[in-house]
Coordinates of C-alpha atoms in Angstrom, one line a residue:
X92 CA -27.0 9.8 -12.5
X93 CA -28.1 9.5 -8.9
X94 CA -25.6 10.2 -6.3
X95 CA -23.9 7.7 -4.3
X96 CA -25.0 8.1 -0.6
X97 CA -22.0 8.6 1.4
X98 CA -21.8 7.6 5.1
X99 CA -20.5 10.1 7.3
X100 CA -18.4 9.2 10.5
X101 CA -20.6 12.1 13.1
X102 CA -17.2 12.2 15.2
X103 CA -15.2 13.0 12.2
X104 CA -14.9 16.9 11.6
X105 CA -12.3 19.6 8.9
X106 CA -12.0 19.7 6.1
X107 CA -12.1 16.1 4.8
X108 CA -15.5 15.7 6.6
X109 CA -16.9 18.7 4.7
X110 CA -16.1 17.5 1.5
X111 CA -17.6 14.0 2.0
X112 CA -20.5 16.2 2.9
X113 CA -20.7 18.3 -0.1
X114 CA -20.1 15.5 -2.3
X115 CA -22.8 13.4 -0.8
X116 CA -25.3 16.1 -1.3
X117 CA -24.1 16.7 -4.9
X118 CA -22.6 20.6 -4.2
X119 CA -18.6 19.7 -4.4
X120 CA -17.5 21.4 -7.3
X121 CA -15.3 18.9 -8.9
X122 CA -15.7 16.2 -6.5
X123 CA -16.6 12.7 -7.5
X124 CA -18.3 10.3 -5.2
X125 CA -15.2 8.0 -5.1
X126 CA -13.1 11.3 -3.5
X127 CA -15.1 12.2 -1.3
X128 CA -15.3 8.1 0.0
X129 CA -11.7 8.4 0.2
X130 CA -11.7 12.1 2.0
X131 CA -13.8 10.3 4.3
X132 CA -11.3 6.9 4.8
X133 CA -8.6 8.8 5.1
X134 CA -10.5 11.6 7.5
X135 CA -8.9 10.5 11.0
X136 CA -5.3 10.1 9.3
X137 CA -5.8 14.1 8.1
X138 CA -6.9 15.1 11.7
X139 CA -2.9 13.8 12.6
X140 CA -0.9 14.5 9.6
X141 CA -2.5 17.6 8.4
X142 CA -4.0 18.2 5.0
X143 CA -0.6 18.7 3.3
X144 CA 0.7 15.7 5.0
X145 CA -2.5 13.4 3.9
X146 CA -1.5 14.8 0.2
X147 CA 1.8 13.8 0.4
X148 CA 1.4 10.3 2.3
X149 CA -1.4 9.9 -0.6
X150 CA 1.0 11.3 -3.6
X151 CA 3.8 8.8 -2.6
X152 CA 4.7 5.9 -4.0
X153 CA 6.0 3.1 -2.3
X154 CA 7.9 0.0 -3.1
X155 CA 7.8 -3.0 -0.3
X156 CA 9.9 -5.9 -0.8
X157 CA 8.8 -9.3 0.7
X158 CA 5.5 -9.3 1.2
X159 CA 5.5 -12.2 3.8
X160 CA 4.9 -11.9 7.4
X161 CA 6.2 -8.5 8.0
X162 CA 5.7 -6.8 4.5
X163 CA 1.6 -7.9 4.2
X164 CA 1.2 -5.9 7.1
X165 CA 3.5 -3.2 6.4
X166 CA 1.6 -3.3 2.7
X167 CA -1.7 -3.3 3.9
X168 CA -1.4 -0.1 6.4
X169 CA 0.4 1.9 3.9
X170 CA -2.7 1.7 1.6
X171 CA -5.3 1.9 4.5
X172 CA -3.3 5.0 5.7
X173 CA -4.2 6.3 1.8
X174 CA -1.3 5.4 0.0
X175 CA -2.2 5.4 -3.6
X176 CA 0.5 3.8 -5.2
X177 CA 2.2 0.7 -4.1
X178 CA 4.4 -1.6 -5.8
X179 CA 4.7 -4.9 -4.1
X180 CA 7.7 -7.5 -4.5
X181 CA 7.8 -11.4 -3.5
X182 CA 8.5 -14.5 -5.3
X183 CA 6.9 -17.0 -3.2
X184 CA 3.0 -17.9 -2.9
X185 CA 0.8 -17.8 -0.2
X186 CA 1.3 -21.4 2.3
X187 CA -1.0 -23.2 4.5
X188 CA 2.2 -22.9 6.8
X189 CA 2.4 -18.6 6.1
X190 CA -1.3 -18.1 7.1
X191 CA -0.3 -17.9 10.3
X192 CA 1.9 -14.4 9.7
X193 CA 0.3 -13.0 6.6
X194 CA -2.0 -9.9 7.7
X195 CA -4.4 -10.8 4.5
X196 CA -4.1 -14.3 3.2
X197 CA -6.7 -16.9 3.5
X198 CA -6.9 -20.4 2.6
X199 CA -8.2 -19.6 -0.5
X200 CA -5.2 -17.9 -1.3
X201 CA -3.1 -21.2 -0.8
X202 CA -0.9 -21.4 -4.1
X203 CA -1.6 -17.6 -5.3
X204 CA 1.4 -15.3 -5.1
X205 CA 1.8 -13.2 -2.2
X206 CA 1.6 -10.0 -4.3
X207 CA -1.5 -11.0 -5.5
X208 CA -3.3 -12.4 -2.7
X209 CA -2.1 -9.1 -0.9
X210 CA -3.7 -6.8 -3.7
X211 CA -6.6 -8.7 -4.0
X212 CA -7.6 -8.0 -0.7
X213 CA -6.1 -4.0 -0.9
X214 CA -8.7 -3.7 -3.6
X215 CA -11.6 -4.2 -1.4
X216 CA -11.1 -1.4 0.7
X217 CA -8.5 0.7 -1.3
X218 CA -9.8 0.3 -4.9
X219 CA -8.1 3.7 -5.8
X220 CA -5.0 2.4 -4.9
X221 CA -2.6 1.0 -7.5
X222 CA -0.9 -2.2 -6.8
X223 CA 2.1 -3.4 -8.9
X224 CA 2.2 -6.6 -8.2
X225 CA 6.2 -8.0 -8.5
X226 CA 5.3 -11.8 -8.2
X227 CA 10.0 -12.5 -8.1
X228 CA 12.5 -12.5 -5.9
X229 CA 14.6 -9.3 -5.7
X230 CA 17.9 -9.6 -6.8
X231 CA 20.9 -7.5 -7.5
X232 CA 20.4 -7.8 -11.3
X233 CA 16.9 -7.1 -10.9
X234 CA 17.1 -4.1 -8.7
X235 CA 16.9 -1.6 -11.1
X236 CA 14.0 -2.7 -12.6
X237 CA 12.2 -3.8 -9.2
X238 CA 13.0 -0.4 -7.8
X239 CA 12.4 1.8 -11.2
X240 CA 9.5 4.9 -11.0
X241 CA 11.3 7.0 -8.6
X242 CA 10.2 5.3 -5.3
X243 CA 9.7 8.0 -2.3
X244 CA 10.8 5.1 -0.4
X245 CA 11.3 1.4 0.2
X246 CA 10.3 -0.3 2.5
X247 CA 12.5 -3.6 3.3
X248 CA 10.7 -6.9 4.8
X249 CA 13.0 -9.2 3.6
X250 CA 14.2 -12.6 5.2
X251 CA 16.7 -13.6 3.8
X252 CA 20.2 -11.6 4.9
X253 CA 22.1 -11.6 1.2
X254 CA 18.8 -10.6 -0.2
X255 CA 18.7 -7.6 2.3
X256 CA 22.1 -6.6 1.9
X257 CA 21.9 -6.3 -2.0
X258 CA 18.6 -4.1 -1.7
X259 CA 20.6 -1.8 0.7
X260 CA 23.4 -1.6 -1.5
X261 CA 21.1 -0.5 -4.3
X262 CA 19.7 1.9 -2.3
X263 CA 22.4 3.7 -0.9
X264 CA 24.3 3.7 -4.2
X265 CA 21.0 5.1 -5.4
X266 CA 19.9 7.7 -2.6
X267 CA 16.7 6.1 -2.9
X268 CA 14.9 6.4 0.7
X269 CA 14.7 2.8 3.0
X270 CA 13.0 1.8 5.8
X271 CA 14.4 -1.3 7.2

């Protein structure tokens, strides 16, 4: 098969910038075509965090709850920063009213959920990242399964104050790591 031609940023440099080299020309040993696109992505982001700090941003796997005005955007820049795994949790569907505050939605979005209007539009620029779209309100009975997978953290971008105070329950009673 003929190798994908991969477009190199000139300013970006490391190691990340090698590989996306090497891969392009067909010489990284193990390296697909899709990696070194995402080396490549996620190049600038290494230059800060570091290469161990990229693997573990990328490696994690994140659970955000309401995926409305806040959440879409907190959503989004998880998976552009490389996240690879996201779980995504909202009952309610996209609004002509919420297009206003969603990061992604569009009018042709109007009556989709939120979750899947959200990884939809992920998918386009992420497509190695996993979206598990939760298209239902959180609840206290719900929270185990919601939150289940061994989270490295949550990320809360919910609304609605009882809702927020039973997802930090369940997450203190569970040591599970939230951002709020």
């Amino acid at each position: 098969a003929a190798a994908r031609e991969v477009r190199r940023d000139p300013a970006a440099s490391g190691s990340a910038g090698r590989a996306a080299d090497a891969a392009g020309a067909g010489v990284g040993a193990g390296t697909t075509d899709e990696d070194a696109l995402v080396r490549e992505q996620v190049s600038r982001n290494e230059q800060f965090l570091g290469t161990d700090g990229q693997r573990n941003l990328e490696n994690a796997f994140v659970v955000v709850v309401g995926v409305g005005g806040v959440g879409s955007h907190c959503a989004h820049f998880l998976a552009r920063a490389g996240v690879r795994r996201l779980r995504v949790v909202d009952f309610d569907n996209v609004t002509l009213s919420s297009l206003n505050r969603h990061a992604v939605a569009g009018r042709e979005d109007v009556g989709t959920p939120k979750t899947a209007a959200l990884a939809r539009h992920i998918h386009r620029f992420a497509p190695h990242c996993q979206v598990d779209c939760r298209a239902e309100m959180f609840t206290e009975e719900r929270a185990a399964d919601l939150l289940e997978g061994s989270p490295a953290f949550v990320v809360d971008c919910i609304d609605d104050r009882n809702t927020k105070v039973a997802l930090l329950a369940f997450c203190c009673i569970n040591k599970i790591p939230l951002l709020s």
